Coordinates of N, CA and C and ligand atoms in Angstrom, one line a residue:
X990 N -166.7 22.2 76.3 CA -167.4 20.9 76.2 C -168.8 21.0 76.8
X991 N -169.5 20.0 76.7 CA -171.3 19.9 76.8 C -171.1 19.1 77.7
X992 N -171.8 19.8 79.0 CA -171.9 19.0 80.2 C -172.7 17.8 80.0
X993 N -173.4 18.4 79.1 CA -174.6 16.9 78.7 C -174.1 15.5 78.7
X994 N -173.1 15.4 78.1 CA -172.2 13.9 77.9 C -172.0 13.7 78.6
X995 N -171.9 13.8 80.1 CA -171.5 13.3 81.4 C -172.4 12.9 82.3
X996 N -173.7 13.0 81.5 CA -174.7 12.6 82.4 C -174.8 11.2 83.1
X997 N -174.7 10.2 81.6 CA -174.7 8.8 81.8 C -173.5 8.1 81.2
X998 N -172.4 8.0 82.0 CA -171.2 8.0 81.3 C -170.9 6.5 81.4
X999 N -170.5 5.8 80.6 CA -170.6 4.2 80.9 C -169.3 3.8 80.7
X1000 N -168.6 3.0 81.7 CA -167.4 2.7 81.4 C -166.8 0.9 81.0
X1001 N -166.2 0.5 80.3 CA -166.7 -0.9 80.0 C -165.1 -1.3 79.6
X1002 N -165.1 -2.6 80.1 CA -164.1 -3.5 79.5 C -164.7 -4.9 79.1
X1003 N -164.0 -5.7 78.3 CA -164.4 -6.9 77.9 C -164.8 -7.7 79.4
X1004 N -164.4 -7.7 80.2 CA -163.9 -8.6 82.0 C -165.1 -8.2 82.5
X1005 N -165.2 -6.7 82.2 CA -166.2 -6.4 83.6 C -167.9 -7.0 83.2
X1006 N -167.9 -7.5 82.1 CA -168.9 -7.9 81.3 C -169.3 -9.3 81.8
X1007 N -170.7 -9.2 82.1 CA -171.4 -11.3 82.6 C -172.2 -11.3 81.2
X1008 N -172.5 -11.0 80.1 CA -172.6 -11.3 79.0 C -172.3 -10.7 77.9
X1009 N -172.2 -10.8 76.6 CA -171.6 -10.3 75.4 C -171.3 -8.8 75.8
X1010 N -170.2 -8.2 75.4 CA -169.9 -7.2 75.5 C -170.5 -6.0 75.0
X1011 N -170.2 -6.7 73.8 CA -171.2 -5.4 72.6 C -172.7 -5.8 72.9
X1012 N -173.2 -7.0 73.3 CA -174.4 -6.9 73.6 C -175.1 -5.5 74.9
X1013 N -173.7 -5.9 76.0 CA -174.1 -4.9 76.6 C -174.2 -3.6 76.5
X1014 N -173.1 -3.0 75.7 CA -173.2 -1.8 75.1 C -174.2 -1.5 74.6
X1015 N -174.7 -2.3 73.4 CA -175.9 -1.7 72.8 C -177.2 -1.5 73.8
X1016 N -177.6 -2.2 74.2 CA -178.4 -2.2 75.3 C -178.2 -1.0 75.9
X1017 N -177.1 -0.5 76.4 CA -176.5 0.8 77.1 C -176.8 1.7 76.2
X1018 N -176.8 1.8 75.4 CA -176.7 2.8 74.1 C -178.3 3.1 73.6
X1019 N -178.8 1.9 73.3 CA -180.3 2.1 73.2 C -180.9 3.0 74.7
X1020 N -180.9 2.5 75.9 CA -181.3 3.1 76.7 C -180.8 4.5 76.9
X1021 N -179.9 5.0 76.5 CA -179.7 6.4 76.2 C -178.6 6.7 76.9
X1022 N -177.1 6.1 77.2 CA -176.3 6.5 77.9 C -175.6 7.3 77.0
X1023 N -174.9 8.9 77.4 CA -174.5 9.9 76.7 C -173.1 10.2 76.9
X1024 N -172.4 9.1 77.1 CA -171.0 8.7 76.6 C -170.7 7.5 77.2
X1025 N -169.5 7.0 76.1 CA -168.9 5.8 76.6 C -167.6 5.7 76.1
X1026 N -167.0 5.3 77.5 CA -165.2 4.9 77.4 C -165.2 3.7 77.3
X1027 N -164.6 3.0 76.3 CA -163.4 1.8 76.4 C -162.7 1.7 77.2
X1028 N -162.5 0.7 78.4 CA -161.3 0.5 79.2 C -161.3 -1.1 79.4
X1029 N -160.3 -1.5 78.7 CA -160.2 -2.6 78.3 C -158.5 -3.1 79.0
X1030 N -158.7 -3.4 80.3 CA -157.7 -3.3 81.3 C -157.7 -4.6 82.2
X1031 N -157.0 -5.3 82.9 CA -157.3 -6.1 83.6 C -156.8 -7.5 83.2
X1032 N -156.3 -8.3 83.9 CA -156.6 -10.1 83.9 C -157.2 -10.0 82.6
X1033 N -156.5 -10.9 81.7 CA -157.9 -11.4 80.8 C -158.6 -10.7 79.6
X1034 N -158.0 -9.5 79.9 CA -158.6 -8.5 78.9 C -158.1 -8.7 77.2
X1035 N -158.2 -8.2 76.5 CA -157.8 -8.3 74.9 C -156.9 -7.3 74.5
X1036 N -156.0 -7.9 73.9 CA -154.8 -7.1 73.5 C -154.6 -7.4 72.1
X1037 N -153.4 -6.7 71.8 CA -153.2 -6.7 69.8 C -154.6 -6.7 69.2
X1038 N -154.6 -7.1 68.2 CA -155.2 -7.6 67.2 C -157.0 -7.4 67.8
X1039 N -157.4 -8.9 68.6 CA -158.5 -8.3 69.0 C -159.0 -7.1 70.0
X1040 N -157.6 -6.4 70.6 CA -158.3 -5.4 71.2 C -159.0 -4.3 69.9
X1041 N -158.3 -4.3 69.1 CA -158.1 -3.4 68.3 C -159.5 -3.3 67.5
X1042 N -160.2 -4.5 67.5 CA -160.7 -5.2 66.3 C -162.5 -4.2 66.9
X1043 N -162.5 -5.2 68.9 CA -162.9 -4.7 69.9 C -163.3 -3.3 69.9
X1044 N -162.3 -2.7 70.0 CA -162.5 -1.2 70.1 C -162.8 -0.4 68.6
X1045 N -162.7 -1.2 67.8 CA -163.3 -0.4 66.1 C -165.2 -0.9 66.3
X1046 N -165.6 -2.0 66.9 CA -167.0 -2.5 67.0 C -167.7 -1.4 68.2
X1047 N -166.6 -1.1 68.6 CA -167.1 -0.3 70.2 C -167.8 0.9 69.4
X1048 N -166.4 1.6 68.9 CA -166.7 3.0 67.9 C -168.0 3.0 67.1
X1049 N -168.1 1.8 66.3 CA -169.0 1.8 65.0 C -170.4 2.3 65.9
X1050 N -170.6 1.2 66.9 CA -172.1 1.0 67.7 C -172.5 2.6 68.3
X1051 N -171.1 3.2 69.3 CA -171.4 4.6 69.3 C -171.4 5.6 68.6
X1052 N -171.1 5.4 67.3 CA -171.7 6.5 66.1 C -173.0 6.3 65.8
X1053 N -173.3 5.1 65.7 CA -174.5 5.1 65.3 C -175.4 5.1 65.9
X1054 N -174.6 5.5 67.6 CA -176.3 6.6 68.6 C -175.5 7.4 68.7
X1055 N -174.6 8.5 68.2 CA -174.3 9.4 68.3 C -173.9 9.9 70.0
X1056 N -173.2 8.7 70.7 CA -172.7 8.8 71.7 C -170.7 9.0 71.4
X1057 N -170.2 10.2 72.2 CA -168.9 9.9 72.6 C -168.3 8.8 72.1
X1058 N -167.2 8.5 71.6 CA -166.4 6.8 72.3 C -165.4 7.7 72.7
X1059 N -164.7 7.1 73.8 CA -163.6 7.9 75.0 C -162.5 6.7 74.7
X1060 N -161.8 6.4 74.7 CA -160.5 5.7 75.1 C -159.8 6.0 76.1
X1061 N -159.7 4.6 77.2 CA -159.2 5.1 78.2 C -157.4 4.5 78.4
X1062 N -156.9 5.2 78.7 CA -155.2 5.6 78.5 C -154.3 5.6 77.1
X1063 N -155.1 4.7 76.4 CA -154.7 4.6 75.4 C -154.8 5.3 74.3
X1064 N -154.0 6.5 74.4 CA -154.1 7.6 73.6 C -153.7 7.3 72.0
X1065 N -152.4 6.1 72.1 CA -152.0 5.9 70.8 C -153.4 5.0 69.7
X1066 N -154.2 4.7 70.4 CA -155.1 3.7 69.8 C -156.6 5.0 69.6
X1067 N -156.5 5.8 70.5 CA -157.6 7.1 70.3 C -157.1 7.9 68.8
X1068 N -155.6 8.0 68.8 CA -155.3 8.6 67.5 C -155.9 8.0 66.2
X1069 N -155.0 6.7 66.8 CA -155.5 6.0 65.5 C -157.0 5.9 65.2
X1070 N -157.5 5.2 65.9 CA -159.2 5.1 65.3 C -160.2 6.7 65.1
X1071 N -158.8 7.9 65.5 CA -159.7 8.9 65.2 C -161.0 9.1 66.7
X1072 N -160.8 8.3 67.6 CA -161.9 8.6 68.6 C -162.1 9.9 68.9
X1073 N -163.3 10.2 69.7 CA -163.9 11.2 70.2 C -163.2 12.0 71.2
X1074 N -162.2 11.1 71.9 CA -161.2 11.9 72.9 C -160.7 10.5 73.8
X1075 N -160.0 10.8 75.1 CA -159.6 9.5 75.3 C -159.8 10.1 77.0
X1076 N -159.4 9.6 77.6 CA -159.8 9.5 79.4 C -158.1 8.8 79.7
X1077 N -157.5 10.0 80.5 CA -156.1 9.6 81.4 C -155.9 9.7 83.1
X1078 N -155.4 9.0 83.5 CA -155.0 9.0 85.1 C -153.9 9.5 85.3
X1079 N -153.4 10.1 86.4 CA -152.0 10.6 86.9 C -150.8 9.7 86.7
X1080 N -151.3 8.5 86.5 CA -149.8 7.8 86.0 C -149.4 7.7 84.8
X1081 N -150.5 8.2 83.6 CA -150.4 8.2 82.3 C -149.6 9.3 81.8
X1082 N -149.7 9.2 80.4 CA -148.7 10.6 79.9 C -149.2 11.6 79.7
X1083 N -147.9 12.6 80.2 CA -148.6 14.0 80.6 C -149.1 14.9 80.0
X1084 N -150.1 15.4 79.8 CA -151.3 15.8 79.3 C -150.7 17.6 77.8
X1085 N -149.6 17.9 78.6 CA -149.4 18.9 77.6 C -148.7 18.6 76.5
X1086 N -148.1 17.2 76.8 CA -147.1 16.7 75.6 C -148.2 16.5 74.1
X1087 N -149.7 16.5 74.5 CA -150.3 16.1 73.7 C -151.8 16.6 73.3
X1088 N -151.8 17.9 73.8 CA -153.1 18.3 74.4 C -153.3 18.9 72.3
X1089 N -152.2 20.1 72.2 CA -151.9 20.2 70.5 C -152.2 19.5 70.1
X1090 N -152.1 18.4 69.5 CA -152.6 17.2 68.9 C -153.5 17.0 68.7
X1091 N -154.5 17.2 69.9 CA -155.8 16.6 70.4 C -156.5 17.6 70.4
X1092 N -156.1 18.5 69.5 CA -157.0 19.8 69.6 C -158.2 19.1 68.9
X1093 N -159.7 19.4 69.5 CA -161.2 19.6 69.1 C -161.5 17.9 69.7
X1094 N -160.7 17.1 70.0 CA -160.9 15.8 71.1 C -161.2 16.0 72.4
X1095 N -162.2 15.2 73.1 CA -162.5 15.2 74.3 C -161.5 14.5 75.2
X1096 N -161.0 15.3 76.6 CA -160.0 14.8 76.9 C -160.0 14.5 78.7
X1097 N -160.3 13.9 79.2 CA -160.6 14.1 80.8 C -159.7 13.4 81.6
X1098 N -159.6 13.6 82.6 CA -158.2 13.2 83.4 C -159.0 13.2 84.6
X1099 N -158.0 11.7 85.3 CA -158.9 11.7 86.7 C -158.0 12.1 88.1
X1100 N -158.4 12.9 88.5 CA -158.1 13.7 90.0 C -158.6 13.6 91.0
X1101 N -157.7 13.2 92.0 CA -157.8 13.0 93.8 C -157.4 14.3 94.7
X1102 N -157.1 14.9 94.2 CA -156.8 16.1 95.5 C -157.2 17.5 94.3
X1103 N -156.7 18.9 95.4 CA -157.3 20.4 94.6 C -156.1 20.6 93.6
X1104 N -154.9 20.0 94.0 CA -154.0 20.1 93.4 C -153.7 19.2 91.9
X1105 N -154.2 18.4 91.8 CA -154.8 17.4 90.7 C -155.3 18.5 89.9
X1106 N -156.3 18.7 90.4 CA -157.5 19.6 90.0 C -157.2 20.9 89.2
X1107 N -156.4 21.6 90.0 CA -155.8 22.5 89.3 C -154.9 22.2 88.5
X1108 N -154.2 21.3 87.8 CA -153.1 21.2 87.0 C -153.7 20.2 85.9
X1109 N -154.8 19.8 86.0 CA -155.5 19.2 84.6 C -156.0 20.5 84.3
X1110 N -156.4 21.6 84.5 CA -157.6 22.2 84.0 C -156.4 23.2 83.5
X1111 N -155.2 23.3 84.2 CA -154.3 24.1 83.5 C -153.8 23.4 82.0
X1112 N -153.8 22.2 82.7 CA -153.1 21.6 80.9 C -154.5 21.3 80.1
X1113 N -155.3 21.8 80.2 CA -156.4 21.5 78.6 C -157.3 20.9 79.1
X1114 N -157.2 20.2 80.4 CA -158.5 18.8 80.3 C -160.0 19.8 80.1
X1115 N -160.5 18.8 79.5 CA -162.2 19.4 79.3 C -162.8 18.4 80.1
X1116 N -162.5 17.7 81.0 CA -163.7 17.6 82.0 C -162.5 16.5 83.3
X1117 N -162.7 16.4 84.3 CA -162.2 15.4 85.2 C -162.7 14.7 86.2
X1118 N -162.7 13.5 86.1 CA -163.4 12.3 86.9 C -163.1 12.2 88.4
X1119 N -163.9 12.4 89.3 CA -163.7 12.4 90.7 C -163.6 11.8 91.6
X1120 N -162.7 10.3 92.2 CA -163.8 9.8 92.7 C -161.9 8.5 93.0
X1121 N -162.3 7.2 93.7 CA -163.7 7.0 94.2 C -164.3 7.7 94.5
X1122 N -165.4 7.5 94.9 CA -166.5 8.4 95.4 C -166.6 7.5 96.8
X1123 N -167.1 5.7 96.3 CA -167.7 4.9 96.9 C -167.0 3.9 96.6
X1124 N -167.0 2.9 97.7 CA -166.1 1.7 97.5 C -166.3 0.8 96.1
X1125 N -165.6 0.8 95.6 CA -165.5 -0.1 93.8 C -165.2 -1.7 94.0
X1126 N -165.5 -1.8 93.3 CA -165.1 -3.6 93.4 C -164.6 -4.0 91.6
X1127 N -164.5 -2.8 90.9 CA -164.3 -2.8 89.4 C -162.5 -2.4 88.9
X1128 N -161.9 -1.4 90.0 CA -160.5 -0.9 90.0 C -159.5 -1.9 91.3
X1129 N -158.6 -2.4 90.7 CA -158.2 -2.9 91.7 C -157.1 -2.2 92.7
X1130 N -156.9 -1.6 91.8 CA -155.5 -0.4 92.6 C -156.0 1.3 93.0
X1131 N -157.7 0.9 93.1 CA -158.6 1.9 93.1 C -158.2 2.8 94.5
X1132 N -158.2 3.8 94.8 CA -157.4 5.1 96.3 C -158.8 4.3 97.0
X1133 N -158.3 4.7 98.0 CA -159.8 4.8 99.6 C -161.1 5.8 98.9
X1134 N -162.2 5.2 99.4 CA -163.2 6.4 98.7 C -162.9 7.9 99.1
X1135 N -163.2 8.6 98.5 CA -162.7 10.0 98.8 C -164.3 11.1 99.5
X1136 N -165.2 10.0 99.0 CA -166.5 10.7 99.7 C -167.2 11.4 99.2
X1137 N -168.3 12.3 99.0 CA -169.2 13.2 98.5 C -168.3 14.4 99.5
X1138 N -168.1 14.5 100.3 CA -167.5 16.0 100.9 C -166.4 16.5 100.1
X1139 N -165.4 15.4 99.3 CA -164.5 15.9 98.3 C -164.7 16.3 97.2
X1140 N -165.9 15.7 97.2 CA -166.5 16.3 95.7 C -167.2 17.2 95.7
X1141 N -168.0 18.0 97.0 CA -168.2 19.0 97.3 C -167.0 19.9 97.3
X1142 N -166.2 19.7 97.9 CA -164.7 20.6 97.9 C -164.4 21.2 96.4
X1143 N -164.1 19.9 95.5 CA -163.6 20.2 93.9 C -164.8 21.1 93.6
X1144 N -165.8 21.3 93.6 CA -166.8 21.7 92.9 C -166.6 23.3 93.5
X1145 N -166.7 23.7 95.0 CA -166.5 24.7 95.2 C -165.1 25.6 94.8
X1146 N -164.1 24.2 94.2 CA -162.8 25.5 94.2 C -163.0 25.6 92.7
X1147 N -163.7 24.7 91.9 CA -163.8 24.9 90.8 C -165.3 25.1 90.1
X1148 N -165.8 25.9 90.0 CA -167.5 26.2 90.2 C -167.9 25.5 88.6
X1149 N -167.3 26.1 87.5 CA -168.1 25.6 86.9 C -167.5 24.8 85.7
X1150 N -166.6 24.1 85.9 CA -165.6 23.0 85.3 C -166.5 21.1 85.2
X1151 N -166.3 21.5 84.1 CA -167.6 19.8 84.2 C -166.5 18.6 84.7
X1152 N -167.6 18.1 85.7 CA -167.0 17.2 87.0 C -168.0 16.2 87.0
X1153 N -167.4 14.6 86.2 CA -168.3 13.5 86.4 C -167.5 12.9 87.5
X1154 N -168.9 12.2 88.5 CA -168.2 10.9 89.8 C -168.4 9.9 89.1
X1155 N -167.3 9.2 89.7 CA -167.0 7.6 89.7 C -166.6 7.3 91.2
X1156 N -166.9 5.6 90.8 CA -166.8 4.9 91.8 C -167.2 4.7 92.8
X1157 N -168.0 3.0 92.3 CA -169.1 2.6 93.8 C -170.9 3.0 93.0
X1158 N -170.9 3.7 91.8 CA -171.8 5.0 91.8 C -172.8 3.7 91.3
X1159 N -174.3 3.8 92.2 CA -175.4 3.2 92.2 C -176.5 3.8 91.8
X1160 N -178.0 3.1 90.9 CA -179.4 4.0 90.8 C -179.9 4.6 92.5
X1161 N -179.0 4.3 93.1 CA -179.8 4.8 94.4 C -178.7 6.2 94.7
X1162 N -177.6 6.1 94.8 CA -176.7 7.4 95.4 C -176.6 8.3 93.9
X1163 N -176.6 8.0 92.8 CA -176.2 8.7 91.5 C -176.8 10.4 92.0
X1164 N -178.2 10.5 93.0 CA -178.9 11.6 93.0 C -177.9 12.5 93.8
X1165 N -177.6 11.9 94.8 CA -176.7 12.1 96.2 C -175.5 13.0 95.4
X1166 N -174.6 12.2 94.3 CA -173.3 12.2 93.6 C -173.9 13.8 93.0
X1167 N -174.9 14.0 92.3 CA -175.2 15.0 91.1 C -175.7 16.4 92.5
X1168 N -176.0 16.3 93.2 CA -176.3 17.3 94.5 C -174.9 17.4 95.0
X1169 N -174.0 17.4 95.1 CA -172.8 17.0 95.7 C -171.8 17.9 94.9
X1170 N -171.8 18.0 93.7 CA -171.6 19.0 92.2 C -171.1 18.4 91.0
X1171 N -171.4 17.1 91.1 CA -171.1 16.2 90.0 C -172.5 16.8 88.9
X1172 N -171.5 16.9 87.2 CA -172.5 17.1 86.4 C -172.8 15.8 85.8
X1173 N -172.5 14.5 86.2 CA -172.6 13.6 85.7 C -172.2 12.4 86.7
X1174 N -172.7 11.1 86.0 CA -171.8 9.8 87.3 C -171.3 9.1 85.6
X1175 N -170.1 8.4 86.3 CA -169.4 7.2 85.5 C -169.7 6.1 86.0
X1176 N -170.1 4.6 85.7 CA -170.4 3.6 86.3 C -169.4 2.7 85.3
X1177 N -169.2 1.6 85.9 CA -168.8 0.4 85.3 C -170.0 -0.8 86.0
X1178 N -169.9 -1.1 87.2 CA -170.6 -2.3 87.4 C -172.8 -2.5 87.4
X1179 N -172.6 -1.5 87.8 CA -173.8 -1.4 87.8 C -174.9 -1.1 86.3
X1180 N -174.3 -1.1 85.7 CA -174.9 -1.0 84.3 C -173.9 -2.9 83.6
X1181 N -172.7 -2.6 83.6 CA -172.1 -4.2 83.0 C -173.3 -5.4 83.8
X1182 N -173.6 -5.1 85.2 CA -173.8 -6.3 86.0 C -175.9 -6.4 86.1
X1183 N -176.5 -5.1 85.4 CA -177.6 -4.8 85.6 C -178.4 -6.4 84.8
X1184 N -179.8 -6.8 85.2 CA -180.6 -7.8 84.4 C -181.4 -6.4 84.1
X1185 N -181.5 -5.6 84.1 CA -182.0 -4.9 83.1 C -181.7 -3.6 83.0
X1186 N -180.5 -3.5 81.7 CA -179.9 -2.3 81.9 C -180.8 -1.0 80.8
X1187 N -181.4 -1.2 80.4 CA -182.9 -0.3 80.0 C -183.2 0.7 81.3
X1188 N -183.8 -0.1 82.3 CA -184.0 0.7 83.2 C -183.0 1.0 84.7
X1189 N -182.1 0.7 84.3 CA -180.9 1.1 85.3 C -180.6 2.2 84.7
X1190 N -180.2 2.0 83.4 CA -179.9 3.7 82.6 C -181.1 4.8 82.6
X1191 N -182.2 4.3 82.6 CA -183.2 5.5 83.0 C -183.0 5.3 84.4
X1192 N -182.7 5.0 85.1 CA -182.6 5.1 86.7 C -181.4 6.3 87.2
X1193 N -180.4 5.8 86.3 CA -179.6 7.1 86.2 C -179.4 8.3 85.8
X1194 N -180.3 8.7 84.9 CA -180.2 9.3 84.3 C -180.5 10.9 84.7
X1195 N -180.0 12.0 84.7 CA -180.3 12.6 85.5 C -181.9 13.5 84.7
X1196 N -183.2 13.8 85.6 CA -184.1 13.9 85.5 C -184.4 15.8 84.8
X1197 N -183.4 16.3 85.4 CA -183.1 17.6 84.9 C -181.9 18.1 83.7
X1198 N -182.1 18.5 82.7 CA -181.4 19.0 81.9 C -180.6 19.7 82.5
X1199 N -179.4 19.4 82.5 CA -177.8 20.8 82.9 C -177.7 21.6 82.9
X1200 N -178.0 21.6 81.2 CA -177.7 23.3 80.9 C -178.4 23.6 79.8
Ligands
LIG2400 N1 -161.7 4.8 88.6 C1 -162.0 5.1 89.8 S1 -163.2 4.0 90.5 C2 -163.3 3.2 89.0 C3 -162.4 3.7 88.1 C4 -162.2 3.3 86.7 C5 -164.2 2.0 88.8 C6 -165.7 2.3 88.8 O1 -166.4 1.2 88.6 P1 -167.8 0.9 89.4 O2 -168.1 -0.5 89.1 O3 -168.8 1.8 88.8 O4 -167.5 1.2 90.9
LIG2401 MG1 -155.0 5.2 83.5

């Protein structure tokens, strides 16, 4: 996989949105964010019919900047729409029952300890999310931050395995997160909650090419 896509990774649900959704997407998309997951989770969020409807508008808008779309847990709905890959957590289903399937899909899985760590990258994952990092106010059943020292840790036992942070992740620490050995940050609030997310996304953006 291309570390590149993990640079400015945007994560979105209908909820976490203070205006139009797709408005904020595109906005996100225009400013250059170089992937985006669906996670359409929560209180209040959209189910059946309009989630479905939701996540085909999501897809269209990121083809046509030629960004990722990720689906997050919902693998049966990544099949269906054909998405770009999908994004799982340790409570989801387990990764080799479906990794075959999902051959040439992007597939990332999110890990808290080395042991995590080591048993996504054994079952297929092509990248895994790290984090908290920093206190969230976006996950409600989100672990204690785990710190930049842990994310130092994963990077050293795993050198060159593409590793985006989440959680908490700000235009001010994002530099902090990518020194740390993150090849990328995931945000949800700070881009959903930006008045101007044009230049929040060039704020994040990382200033050096990867690779
Ligand atoms: N997983 C760990 S923290 C988090 C998720 C989905 C939420 C990140 O949101 P924010 O607003 O960028 O802290
Ligand atoms: Mg999950």
């Amino acid at each position: 996989m291309n570390c590149n896509i993990l640079n400015v990774y945007f994560i979105m649900g209908t909820i976490n949105c203070r205006k139009d959704p797709l408005e904020t997407l595109e906005e996100a998309l225009q400013a250059g964010i170089t992937c985006f997951q669906l996670r359409e989770k929560g209180e209040g969020s959209l189910t059946g019919k309009a989630y479905e409807e939701f996540a085909r508008a999501c897809q269209k808008m990121c083809q046509a900047y030629q960004v990722p779309f990720i689906v997050n847990d919902d693998v049966e709905l990544a099949f269906k729409l054909n998405a770009d890959g999908f994004h799982i957590g340790q409570e989801d289903l387990a990764l080799p029952i479906f990794r075959e399937k999902a051959k040439g899909k992007i597939v990332g899985v999110s890990v808290h300890n080395s042991r995590e760590m080591e048993q996504a990258i054994l079952n297929g994952a092509d990248y895994v999310g790290i984090g908290p990092l920093y206190k969230t106010q976006s996950k409600k059943d989100a672990k204690p931050p785990a710190g930049l020292y842990f994310l130092k840790a994963i990077r050293k036992q795993s050198a060159n395995f593409p590793i985006v942070g989440i959680g908490g992740i700000t235009e001010e620490n994002a530099n902090a997160v990518r020194s740390s050995g993150a090849d990328g940050v995931s945000v949800i609030s700070v881009i959903c909650h930006s008045e101007d997310i044009g230049q929040t996304v060039k704020n994040l953006l990382s200033k050096k090419k990867i690779n």
